[in-house]
Amino acid sequence: TGSKKVCPPWFFMQDVPVGFAALKKAAKEHPATVALLHRTMKTPVEHMAAHVSAMGCPCVVVSHTLSPSASANKMGSSSAIIAVCKKMAKALSACNKRKPVHVIRNFCSDTSTRWSYRQSGRLTLGRVNAFNMIKHSDKFISWFKGFDFGKPATLRYVGAGKLLDSAKLTYNNAAGDNIVDFLGWIEGRDYVLQEMSSWDGMLYHINESEGTSMAVIDAMCMGMPIVTSDFPGNNELIEHGVSGLLFSDFFQAGDQCKALINREVASSLSEKARLRWESECS
């Protein structure tokens, strides 16, 4: 208020104010510094990049969000742009014609945790995601609860978000005997991977294009079968029928999940997923 300068809210991380003064000081003390801007859906990248570039500091924008809006895809005076899928890179290149755009998969370190085939009376599938408009749909929850997978099925859902309560309500009101375990968010990659290693496979559903899911790359790293929506990002990583299975609708998804009951199919997908991770993502 008045003459008092207030840092924009997007310059606060864990309640620690950063602001332009601290950035200017860092750029002066470390002239070789490169500023990385992590772009999400509402990040004011053009405004931020302009201030960073004015300090003489190279500014690289790392984008994890595929936006249909041309204005949201403008990266201002950034030096370079990193996208996580080819479709995103194409959209960003069209809006930033003089900027180099690179496609780099989400980083994923290796792990000693490995998936192995197990057989039980239930088909246990799982997914790791936030509950938002892209990652969750009522149709998906209702479909899973009522679909006949050939044996009783359980979906272990790791995630939280503003649509979590909606997902639980949908599940309670849906018909069927299959189970969805809402596990909430599990903190720590090792703990998430331990949970994932107990599944028969990953069932990753999204209802529109985005980037590349970290959870899918983690599943590939562990060498586990993946059944996922046939969207850019997923279909750039996964070769259908070789390193995973891609579906365009829930009927296909159900048939593909049934295939995971077969040891030979599941083990082959597992092996090829790990090999694909080693060549593409490591």
PDB file of C-alpha atoms in Angstrom:
ATOM      1  CA  THR A   1       0.000   0.000   0.000  1.00  0.00           C
ATOM      2  CA  GLY A   2       1.176   3.559  -0.670  1.00  0.00           C
ATOM      3  CA  SER A   3       4.916   3.641  -1.460  1.00  0.00           C
ATOM      4  CA  LYS A   4       5.575   0.243   0.109  1.00  0.00           C
ATOM      5  CA  LYS A   5       6.683  -2.339  -2.439  1.00  0.00           C
ATOM      6  CA  VAL A   6       5.125  -5.772  -2.110  1.00  0.00           C
ATOM      7  CA  CYS A   7       6.583  -8.895  -3.725  1.00  0.00           C
ATOM      8  CA  PRO A   8       4.162 -10.627  -6.085  1.00  0.00           C
ATOM      9  CA  PRO A   9       2.812 -13.860  -4.570  1.00  0.00           C
ATOM     10  CA  TRP A  10       4.631 -15.981  -7.123  1.00  0.00           C
ATOM     11  CA  PHE A  11       7.951 -14.905  -5.584  1.00  0.00           C
ATOM     12  CA  PHE A  12       7.223 -16.656  -2.314  1.00  0.00           C
ATOM     13  CA  MET A  13       8.334 -20.225  -1.714  1.00  0.00           C
ATOM     14  CA  GLN A  14       7.731 -21.935   1.626  1.00  0.00           C
ATOM     15  CA  ASP A  15       6.954 -18.508   3.160  1.00  0.00           C
ATOM     16  CA  VAL A  16      10.435 -17.176   2.315  1.00  0.00           C
ATOM     17  CA  PRO A  17      10.222 -13.925   0.317  1.00  0.00           C
ATOM     18  CA  VAL A  18      12.650 -13.779  -2.596  1.00  0.00           C
ATOM     19  CA  GLY A  19      11.736 -10.836  -4.798  1.00  0.00           C
ATOM     20  CA  PHE A  20      13.701  -8.881  -7.395  1.00  0.00           C
ATOM     21  CA  ALA A  21      16.235  -7.430  -4.931  1.00  0.00           C
ATOM     22  CA  ALA A  22      17.502 -10.882  -4.019  1.00  0.00           C
ATOM     23  CA  LEU A  23      17.597 -11.881  -7.681  1.00  0.00           C
ATOM     24  CA  LYS A  24      19.617  -8.779  -8.592  1.00  0.00           C
ATOM     25  CA  LYS A  25      22.060  -9.489  -5.777  1.00  0.00           C
ATOM     26  CA  ALA A  26      22.465 -13.119  -6.862  1.00  0.00           C
ATOM     27  CA  ALA A  27      22.999 -12.135 -10.509  1.00  0.00           C
ATOM     28  CA  LYS A  28      25.657  -9.590  -9.490  1.00  0.00           C
ATOM     29  CA  GLU A  29      27.509 -11.983  -7.183  1.00  0.00           C
ATOM     30  CA  HIS A  30      27.278 -14.923  -9.577  1.00  0.00           C
ATOM     31  CA  PRO A  31      27.464 -13.582 -13.142  1.00  0.00           C
ATOM     32  CA  ALA A  32      27.443 -17.108 -14.618  1.00  0.00           C
ATOM     33  CA  THR A  33      24.081 -17.861 -12.971  1.00  0.00           C
ATOM     34  CA  VAL A  34      21.250 -19.126 -15.158  1.00  0.00           C
ATOM     35  CA  ALA A  35      17.723 -18.525 -13.897  1.00  0.00           C
ATOM     36  CA  LEU A  36      15.261 -21.393 -14.373  1.00  0.00           C
ATOM     37  CA  LEU A  37      11.588 -20.444 -14.461  1.00  0.00           C
ATOM     38  CA  HIS A  38       9.222 -23.360 -13.854  1.00  0.00           C
ATOM     39  CA  ARG A  39       6.115 -22.588 -15.858  1.00  0.00           C
ATOM     40  CA  THR A  40       2.767 -23.901 -14.681  1.00  0.00           C
ATOM     41  CA  MET A  41      -0.647 -22.933 -16.029  1.00  0.00           C
ATOM     42  CA  LYS A  42      -0.874 -19.415 -14.531  1.00  0.00           C
ATOM     43  CA  THR A  43       2.789 -18.455 -14.150  1.00  0.00           C
ATOM     44  CA  PRO A  44       3.330 -14.875 -15.494  1.00  0.00           C
ATOM     45  CA  VAL A  45       6.411 -15.949 -17.440  1.00  0.00           C
ATOM     46  CA  GLU A  46       6.695 -12.913 -19.753  1.00  0.00           C
ATOM     47  CA  HIS A  47       6.756 -10.513 -16.786  1.00  0.00           C
ATOM     48  CA  MET A  48       9.234 -12.588 -14.792  1.00  0.00           C
ATOM     49  CA  ALA A  49      11.542 -13.254 -17.749  1.00  0.00           C
ATOM     50  CA  ALA A  50      11.707  -9.545 -18.547  1.00  0.00           C
ATOM     51  CA  HIS A  51      12.990  -8.708 -15.053  1.00  0.00           C
ATOM     52  CA  VAL A  52      15.477 -11.570 -14.996  1.00  0.00           C
ATOM     53  CA  SER A  53      16.838 -10.738 -18.455  1.00  0.00           C
ATOM     54  CA  ALA A  54      17.217  -7.083 -17.448  1.00  0.00           C
ATOM     55  CA  MET A  55      19.763  -8.225 -14.870  1.00  0.00           C
ATOM     56  CA  GLY A  56      21.908  -9.729 -17.624  1.00  0.00           C
ATOM     57  CA  CYS A  57      21.089 -13.215 -16.405  1.00  0.00           C
ATOM     58  CA  PRO A  58      20.203 -15.919 -18.954  1.00  0.00           C
ATOM     59  CA  CYS A  59      16.665 -17.141 -18.360  1.00  0.00           C
ATOM     60  CA  VAL A  60      15.534 -20.660 -19.279  1.00  0.00           C
ATOM     61  CA  VAL A  61      11.843 -21.553 -18.994  1.00  0.00           C
ATOM     62  CA  VAL A  62      11.009 -25.137 -18.070  1.00  0.00           C
ATOM     63  CA  SER A  63       7.435 -25.929 -19.103  1.00  0.00           C
ATOM     64  CA  HIS A  64       5.367 -28.855 -17.829  1.00  0.00           C
ATOM     65  CA  THR A  65       2.013 -27.551 -19.056  1.00  0.00           C
ATOM     66  CA  LEU A  66       0.501 -27.885 -22.513  1.00  0.00           C
ATOM     67  CA  SER A  67      -1.794 -24.893 -22.895  1.00  0.00           C
ATOM     68  CA  PRO A  68      -4.195 -24.290 -25.820  1.00  0.00           C
ATOM     69  CA  SER A  69      -3.846 -20.543 -25.231  1.00  0.00           C
ATOM     70  CA  ALA A  70      -1.336 -18.750 -27.462  1.00  0.00           C
ATOM     71  CA  SER A  71      -0.923 -15.939 -24.912  1.00  0.00           C
ATOM     72  CA  ALA A  72      -0.066 -18.443 -22.156  1.00  0.00           C
ATOM     73  CA  ASN A  73       2.598 -19.956 -24.410  1.00  0.00           C
ATOM     74  CA  LYS A  74       4.520 -16.694 -24.873  1.00  0.00           C
ATOM     75  CA  MET A  75       7.782 -16.825 -22.953  1.00  0.00           C
ATOM     76  CA  GLY A  76       8.938 -13.229 -23.408  1.00  0.00           C
ATOM     77  CA  SER A  77      12.645 -12.479 -23.271  1.00  0.00           C
ATOM     78  CA  SER A  78      13.742 -15.935 -22.216  1.00  0.00           C
ATOM     79  CA  SER A  79      16.977 -17.354 -23.635  1.00  0.00           C
ATOM     80  CA  ALA A  80      15.648 -20.867 -24.225  1.00  0.00           C
ATOM     81  CA  ILE A  81      12.641 -23.059 -23.510  1.00  0.00           C
ATOM     82  CA  ILE A  82      12.513 -26.673 -22.332  1.00  0.00           C
ATOM     83  CA  ALA A  83       9.380 -28.725 -23.046  1.00  0.00           C
ATOM     84  CA  VAL A  84       8.596 -32.265 -21.910  1.00  0.00           C
ATOM     85  CA  CYS A  85       6.839 -33.552 -25.044  1.00  0.00           C
ATOM     86  CA  LYS A  86       6.981 -32.890 -28.786  1.00  0.00           C
ATOM     87  CA  LYS A  87       3.428 -31.566 -29.057  1.00  0.00           C
ATOM     88  CA  MET A  88       4.163 -29.018 -26.349  1.00  0.00           C
ATOM     89  CA  ALA A  89       7.405 -28.041 -28.073  1.00  0.00           C
ATOM     90  CA  LYS A  90       5.515 -27.432 -31.332  1.00  0.00           C
ATOM     91  CA  ALA A  91       3.005 -25.137 -29.612  1.00  0.00           C
ATOM     92  CA  LEU A  92       5.757 -23.236 -27.814  1.00  0.00           C
ATOM     93  CA  SER A  93       7.847 -22.858 -30.996  1.00  0.00           C
ATOM     94  CA  ALA A  94       4.874 -21.349 -32.832  1.00  0.00           C
ATOM     95  CA  CYS A  95       4.529 -18.641 -30.166  1.00  0.00           C
ATOM     96  CA  ASN A  96       8.261 -18.035 -29.636  1.00  0.00           C
ATOM     97  CA  LYS A  97       9.668 -18.195 -33.152  1.00  0.00           C
ATOM     98  CA  ARG A  98      13.149 -16.875 -32.346  1.00  0.00           C
ATOM     99  CA  LYS A  99      13.683 -18.905 -29.198  1.00  0.00           C
ATOM    100  CA  PRO A 100      15.336 -22.357 -29.139  1.00  0.00           C
ATOM    101  CA  VAL A 101      12.914 -24.987 -27.810  1.00  0.00           C
ATOM    102  CA  HIS A 102      14.308 -28.285 -26.542  1.00  0.00           C
ATOM    103  CA  VAL A 103      12.440 -31.479 -25.636  1.00  0.00           C
ATOM    104  CA  ILE A 104      13.806 -33.136 -22.500  1.00  0.00           C
ATOM    105  CA  ARG A 105      11.989 -35.891 -20.622  1.00  0.00           C
ATOM    106  CA  ASN A 106      11.198 -35.263 -16.978  1.00  0.00           C
ATOM    107  CA  PHE A 107      14.258 -36.223 -14.979  1.00  0.00           C
ATOM    108  CA  CYS A 108      14.020 -39.551 -13.192  1.00  0.00           C
ATOM    109  CA  SER A 109      16.885 -41.035 -11.182  1.00  0.00           C
ATOM    110  CA  ASP A 110      17.357 -44.793 -11.124  1.00  0.00           C
ATOM    111  CA  THR A 111      16.105 -46.971  -8.282  1.00  0.00           C
ATOM    112  CA  SER A 112      16.823 -50.401  -6.899  1.00  0.00           C
ATOM    113  CA  THR A 113      13.062 -50.978  -6.514  1.00  0.00           C
ATOM    114  CA  ARG A 114      11.833 -53.329  -9.243  1.00  0.00           C
ATOM    115  CA  TRP A 115       8.453 -54.638 -10.228  1.00  0.00           C
ATOM    116  CA  SER A 116       7.952 -58.402 -10.411  1.00  0.00           C
ATOM    117  CA  TYR A 117       4.981 -60.492 -11.494  1.00  0.00           C
ATOM    118  CA  ARG A 118       2.755 -61.873  -8.774  1.00  0.00           C
ATOM    119  CA  GLN A 119      -0.528 -63.719  -8.991  1.00  0.00           C
ATOM    120  CA  SER A 120      -3.395 -63.360  -6.531  1.00  0.00           C
ATOM    121  CA  GLY A 121      -7.160 -63.487  -6.424  1.00  0.00           C
ATOM    122  CA  ARG A 122      -7.435 -59.788  -7.288  1.00  0.00           C
ATOM    123  CA  LEU A 123      -6.181 -57.614 -10.115  1.00  0.00           C
ATOM    124  CA  THR A 124      -4.443 -54.717  -8.366  1.00  0.00           C
ATOM    125  CA  LEU A 125      -3.858 -51.613 -10.462  1.00  0.00           C
ATOM    126  CA  GLY A 126      -2.757 -48.150  -9.396  1.00  0.00           C
ATOM    127  CA  ARG A 127      -2.007 -44.602 -10.408  1.00  0.00           C
ATOM    128  CA  VAL A 128      -0.218 -41.542  -9.031  1.00  0.00           C
ATOM    129  CA  ASN A 129      -1.741 -38.151  -9.760  1.00  0.00           C
ATOM    130  CA  ALA A 130      -3.321 -35.011  -8.447  1.00  0.00           C
ATOM    131  CA  PHE A 131      -7.098 -34.855  -8.543  1.00  0.00           C
ATOM    132  CA  ASN A 132      -7.683 -32.067 -11.040  1.00  0.00           C
ATOM    133  CA  MET A 133      -9.660 -31.530 -14.237  1.00  0.00           C
ATOM    134  CA  ILE A 134      -7.084 -33.309 -16.409  1.00  0.00           C
ATOM    135  CA  LYS A 135      -6.069 -36.144 -14.099  1.00  0.00           C
ATOM    136  CA  HIS A 136      -9.485 -37.202 -12.752  1.00  0.00           C
ATOM    137  CA  SER A 137     -12.926 -37.723 -14.250  1.00  0.00           C
ATOM    138  CA  ASP A 138     -16.113 -39.067 -12.698  1.00  0.00           C
ATOM    139  CA  LYS A 139     -16.560 -41.329 -15.727  1.00  0.00           C
ATOM    140  CA  PHE A 140     -13.220 -43.034 -15.016  1.00  0.00           C
ATOM    141  CA  ILE A 141     -14.057 -43.774 -11.366  1.00  0.00           C
ATOM    142  CA  SER A 142     -17.565 -45.031 -12.234  1.00  0.00           C
ATOM    143  CA  TRP A 143     -16.236 -47.178 -15.071  1.00  0.00           C
ATOM    144  CA  PHE A 144     -13.556 -48.807 -12.931  1.00  0.00           C
ATOM    145  CA  LYS A 145     -15.916 -49.709 -10.111  1.00  0.00           C
ATOM    146  CA  GLY A 146     -18.359 -51.448 -12.451  1.00  0.00           C
ATOM    147  CA  PHE A 147     -16.117 -53.031 -15.117  1.00  0.00           C
ATOM    148  CA  ASP A 148     -15.668 -56.811 -15.312  1.00  0.00           C
ATOM    149  CA  PHE A 149     -11.903 -57.415 -15.391  1.00  0.00           C
ATOM    150  CA  GLY A 150     -12.293 -61.187 -15.178  1.00  0.00           C
ATOM    151  CA  LYS A 151     -11.452 -61.153 -11.472  1.00  0.00           C
ATOM    152  CA  PRO A 152     -12.131 -58.705  -8.624  1.00  0.00           C
ATOM    153  CA  ALA A 153     -10.120 -55.526  -9.131  1.00  0.00           C
ATOM    154  CA  THR A 154      -8.674 -52.830  -6.900  1.00  0.00           C
ATOM    155  CA  LEU A 155      -7.362 -49.416  -7.931  1.00  0.00           C
ATOM    156  CA  ARG A 156      -4.777 -47.987  -5.525  1.00  0.00           C
ATOM    157  CA  TYR A 157      -5.012 -44.231  -6.084  1.00  0.00           C
ATOM    158  CA  VAL A 158      -2.082 -42.152  -4.779  1.00  0.00           C
ATOM    159  CA  GLY A 159      -2.960 -38.477  -4.940  1.00  0.00           C
ATOM    160  CA  ALA A 160      -4.743 -35.471  -3.526  1.00  0.00           C
ATOM    161  CA  GLY A 161      -6.227 -32.263  -4.864  1.00  0.00           C
ATOM    162  CA  LYS A 162      -9.369 -30.166  -5.041  1.00  0.00           C
ATOM    163  CA  LEU A 163     -11.390 -32.885  -6.808  1.00  0.00           C
ATOM    164  CA  LEU A 164     -10.591 -35.639  -4.296  1.00  0.00           C
ATOM    165  CA  ASP A 165     -13.905 -35.260  -2.477  1.00  0.00           C
ATOM    166  CA  SER A 166     -15.750 -35.333  -5.817  1.00  0.00           C
ATOM    167  CA  ALA A 167     -13.939 -38.556  -6.759  1.00  0.00           C
ATOM    168  CA  LYS A 168     -14.874 -40.200  -3.448  1.00  0.00           C
ATOM    169  CA  LEU A 169     -18.522 -39.148  -3.829  1.00  0.00           C
ATOM    170  CA  THR A 170     -18.616 -40.517  -7.375  1.00  0.00           C
ATOM    171  CA  TYR A 171     -17.155 -43.814  -6.183  1.00  0.00           C
ATOM    172  CA  ASN A 172     -19.671 -44.137  -3.356  1.00  0.00           C
ATOM    173  CA  ASN A 173     -22.582 -43.507  -5.725  1.00  0.00           C
ATOM    174  CA  ALA A 174     -21.352 -45.763  -8.551  1.00  0.00           C
ATOM    175  CA  ALA A 175     -22.528 -49.325  -9.122  1.00  0.00           C
ATOM    176  CA  GLY A 176     -20.141 -52.289  -9.024  1.00  0.00           C
ATOM    177  CA  ASP A 177     -18.000 -54.398  -6.726  1.00  0.00           C
ATOM    178  CA  ASN A 178     -14.488 -53.261  -7.648  1.00  0.00           C
ATOM    179  CA  ILE A 179     -12.612 -51.226  -5.038  1.00  0.00           C
ATOM    180  CA  VAL A 180     -10.866 -47.863  -5.248  1.00  0.00           C
ATOM    181  CA  ASP A 181      -8.468 -47.233  -2.363  1.00  0.00           C
ATOM    182  CA  PHE A 182      -7.936 -43.479  -2.010  1.00  0.00           C
ATOM    183  CA  LEU A 183      -4.495 -43.423  -0.368  1.00  0.00           C
ATOM    184  CA  GLY A 184      -3.993 -39.665  -0.351  1.00  0.00           C
ATOM    185  CA  TRP A 185      -0.586 -38.205  -1.106  1.00  0.00           C
ATOM    186  CA  ILE A 186       2.468 -40.277  -0.138  1.00  0.00           C
ATOM    187  CA  GLU A 187       5.497 -38.091   0.555  1.00  0.00           C
ATOM    188  CA  GLY A 188       8.855 -39.301  -0.740  1.00  0.00           C
ATOM    189  CA  ARG A 189       9.650 -41.030  -4.025  1.00  0.00           C
ATOM    190  CA  ASP A 190      11.002 -44.176  -2.369  1.00  0.00           C
ATOM    191  CA  TYR A 191       7.754 -44.689  -0.476  1.00  0.00           C
ATOM    192  CA  VAL A 192       5.711 -44.100  -3.637  1.00  0.00           C
ATOM    193  CA  LEU A 193       7.804 -46.629  -5.559  1.00  0.00           C
ATOM    194  CA  GLN A 194       7.401 -49.191  -2.784  1.00  0.00           C
ATOM    195  CA  GLU A 195       3.640 -48.786  -3.057  1.00  0.00           C
ATOM    196  CA  MET A 196       3.756 -49.044  -6.868  1.00  0.00           C
ATOM    197  CA  SER A 197       5.855 -52.218  -6.752  1.00  0.00           C
ATOM    198  CA  SER A 198       2.898 -54.096  -5.209  1.00  0.00           C
ATOM    199  CA  TRP A 199       0.582 -53.384  -8.172  1.00  0.00           C
ATOM    200  CA  ASP A 200      -0.068 -55.685 -11.131  1.00  0.00           C
ATOM    201  CA  GLY A 201       0.306 -52.636 -13.365  1.00  0.00           C
ATOM    202  CA  MET A 202      -0.223 -48.893 -13.688  1.00  0.00           C
ATOM    203  CA  LEU A 203      -3.547 -47.627 -15.061  1.00  0.00           C
ATOM    204  CA  TYR A 204      -2.941 -43.992 -15.981  1.00  0.00           C
ATOM    205  CA  HIS A 205      -5.947 -42.126 -17.335  1.00  0.00           C
ATOM    206  CA  ILE A 206      -5.972 -38.511 -18.505  1.00  0.00           C
ATOM    207  CA  ASN A 207      -8.782 -36.857 -20.442  1.00  0.00           C
ATOM    208  CA  GLU A 208      -6.781 -34.337 -22.468  1.00  0.00           C
ATOM    209  CA  SER A 209      -3.231 -33.785 -23.659  1.00  0.00           C
ATOM    210  CA  GLU A 210      -0.624 -32.479 -21.241  1.00  0.00           C
ATOM    211  CA  GLY A 211       3.099 -33.113 -20.835  1.00  0.00           C
ATOM    212  CA  THR A 212       4.835 -36.301 -19.760  1.00  0.00           C
ATOM    213  CA  SER A 213       3.824 -37.795 -16.431  1.00  0.00           C
ATOM    214  CA  MET A 214       6.581 -38.290 -13.878  1.00  0.00           C
ATOM    215  CA  ALA A 215       4.621 -41.272 -12.539  1.00  0.00           C
ATOM    216  CA  VAL A 216       4.673 -43.002 -15.934  1.00  0.00           C
ATOM    217  CA  ILE A 217       8.446 -42.505 -16.189  1.00  0.00           C
ATOM    218  CA  ASP A 218       8.885 -43.854 -12.660  1.00  0.00           C
ATOM    219  CA  ALA A 219       6.834 -46.928 -13.611  1.00  0.00           C
ATOM    220  CA  MET A 220       9.043 -47.467 -16.664  1.00  0.00           C
ATOM    221  CA  CYS A 221      12.123 -47.049 -14.482  1.00  0.00           C
ATOM    222  CA  MET A 222      10.863 -49.809 -12.165  1.00  0.00           C
ATOM    223  CA  GLY A 223      10.019 -51.996 -15.139  1.00  0.00           C
ATOM    224  CA  MET A 224       6.290 -52.393 -14.618  1.00  0.00           C
ATOM    225  CA  PRO A 225       3.420 -52.848 -17.109  1.00  0.00           C
ATOM    226  CA  ILE A 226       1.665 -49.578 -17.990  1.00  0.00           C
ATOM    227  CA  VAL A 227      -1.821 -49.084 -19.451  1.00  0.00           C
ATOM    228  CA  THR A 228      -2.312 -45.417 -20.328  1.00  0.00           C
ATOM    229  CA  SER A 229      -4.321 -42.936 -22.402  1.00  0.00           C
ATOM    230  CA  ASP A 230      -3.122 -42.540 -25.994  1.00  0.00           C
ATOM    231  CA  PHE A 231      -2.097 -38.882 -25.754  1.00  0.00           C
ATOM    232  CA  PRO A 232       1.072 -36.955 -26.679  1.00  0.00           C
ATOM    233  CA  GLY A 233       3.680 -37.445 -23.990  1.00  0.00           C
ATOM    234  CA  ASN A 234       2.462 -40.961 -23.232  1.00  0.00           C
ATOM    235  CA  ASN A 235       2.612 -42.167 -26.834  1.00  0.00           C
ATOM    236  CA  GLU A 236       6.023 -40.572 -27.370  1.00  0.00           C
ATOM    237  CA  LEU A 237       7.411 -42.640 -24.491  1.00  0.00           C
ATOM    238  CA  ILE A 238       5.478 -45.871 -24.915  1.00  0.00           C
ATOM    239  CA  GLU A 239       5.403 -48.113 -27.979  1.00  0.00           C
ATOM    240  CA  HIS A 240       2.007 -49.769 -27.927  1.00  0.00           C
ATOM    241  CA  GLY A 241       2.143 -53.509 -27.365  1.00  0.00           C
ATOM    242  CA  VAL A 242       5.879 -53.408 -26.698  1.00  0.00           C
ATOM    243  CA  SER A 243       6.792 -51.156 -23.753  1.00  0.00           C
ATOM    244  CA  GLY A 244       3.227 -50.521 -22.611  1.00  0.00           C
ATOM    245  CA  LEU A 245      -0.399 -50.410 -23.746  1.00  0.00           C
ATOM    246  CA  LEU A 246      -2.241 -47.330 -25.052  1.00  0.00           C
ATOM    247  CA  PHE A 247      -6.017 -46.950 -25.009  1.00  0.00           C
ATOM    248  CA  SER A 248      -8.417 -44.481 -26.625  1.00  0.00           C
ATOM    249  CA  ASP A 249     -11.490 -45.419 -24.562  1.00  0.00           C
ATOM    250  CA  PHE A 250     -12.391 -47.304 -21.393  1.00  0.00           C
ATOM    251  CA  PHE A 251     -13.437 -50.464 -23.252  1.00  0.00           C
ATOM    252  CA  GLN A 252      -9.915 -50.774 -24.656  1.00  0.00           C
ATOM    253  CA  ALA A 253      -8.458 -49.944 -21.257  1.00  0.00           C
ATOM    254  CA  GLY A 254     -10.449 -52.755 -19.635  1.00  0.00           C
ATOM    255  CA  ASP A 255      -9.353 -55.362 -22.168  1.00  0.00           C
ATOM    256  CA  GLN A 256      -5.731 -54.260 -21.850  1.00  0.00           C
ATOM    257  CA  CYS A 257      -5.868 -54.470 -18.046  1.00  0.00           C
ATOM    258  CA  LYS A 258      -7.246 -58.007 -18.366  1.00  0.00           C
ATOM    259  CA  ALA A 259      -4.160 -58.909 -20.408  1.00  0.00           C
ATOM    260  CA  LEU A 260      -1.943 -58.141 -17.394  1.00  0.00           C
ATOM    261  CA  ILE A 261      -3.286 -61.276 -15.712  1.00  0.00           C
ATOM    262  CA  ASN A 262      -1.215 -63.246 -18.241  1.00  0.00           C
ATOM    263  CA  ARG A 263       2.322 -63.736 -16.890  1.00  0.00           C
ATOM    264  CA  GLU A 264       3.981 -63.736 -20.324  1.00  0.00           C
ATOM    265  CA  VAL A 265       2.273 -60.517 -21.413  1.00  0.00           C
ATOM    266  CA  ALA A 266       2.949 -58.706 -18.138  1.00  0.00           C
ATOM    267  CA  SER A 267       6.592 -59.828 -17.927  1.00  0.00           C
ATOM    268  CA  SER A 268       7.296 -58.834 -21.537  1.00  0.00           C
ATOM    269  CA  LEU A 269       5.796 -55.355 -21.048  1.00  0.00           C
ATOM    270  CA  SER A 270       7.782 -55.014 -17.834  1.00  0.00           C
ATOM    271  CA  GLU A 271      11.110 -55.875 -19.466  1.00  0.00           C
ATOM    272  CA  LYS A 272      10.545 -53.614 -22.481  1.00  0.00           C
ATOM    273  CA  ALA A 273       9.399 -50.695 -20.301  1.00  0.00           C
ATOM    274  CA  ARG A 274      12.658 -50.796 -18.354  1.00  0.00           C
ATOM    275  CA  LEU A 275      14.730 -51.036 -21.554  1.00  0.00           C
ATOM    276  CA  ARG A 276      12.856 -48.062 -23.016  1.00  0.00           C
ATOM    277  CA  TRP A 277      13.555 -46.044 -19.853  1.00  0.00           C
ATOM    278  CA  GLU A 278      17.253 -46.869 -20.058  1.00  0.00           C
ATOM    279  CA  SER A 279      17.468 -45.666 -23.672  1.00  0.00           C
ATOM    280  CA  GLU A 280      15.110 -42.664 -23.515  1.00  0.00           C
ATOM    281  CA  CYS A 281      14.918 -41.293 -19.982  1.00  0.00           C
ATOM    282  CA  SER A 282      17.898 -42.244 -17.857  1.00  0.00           C
TER     283      SER A 282
END
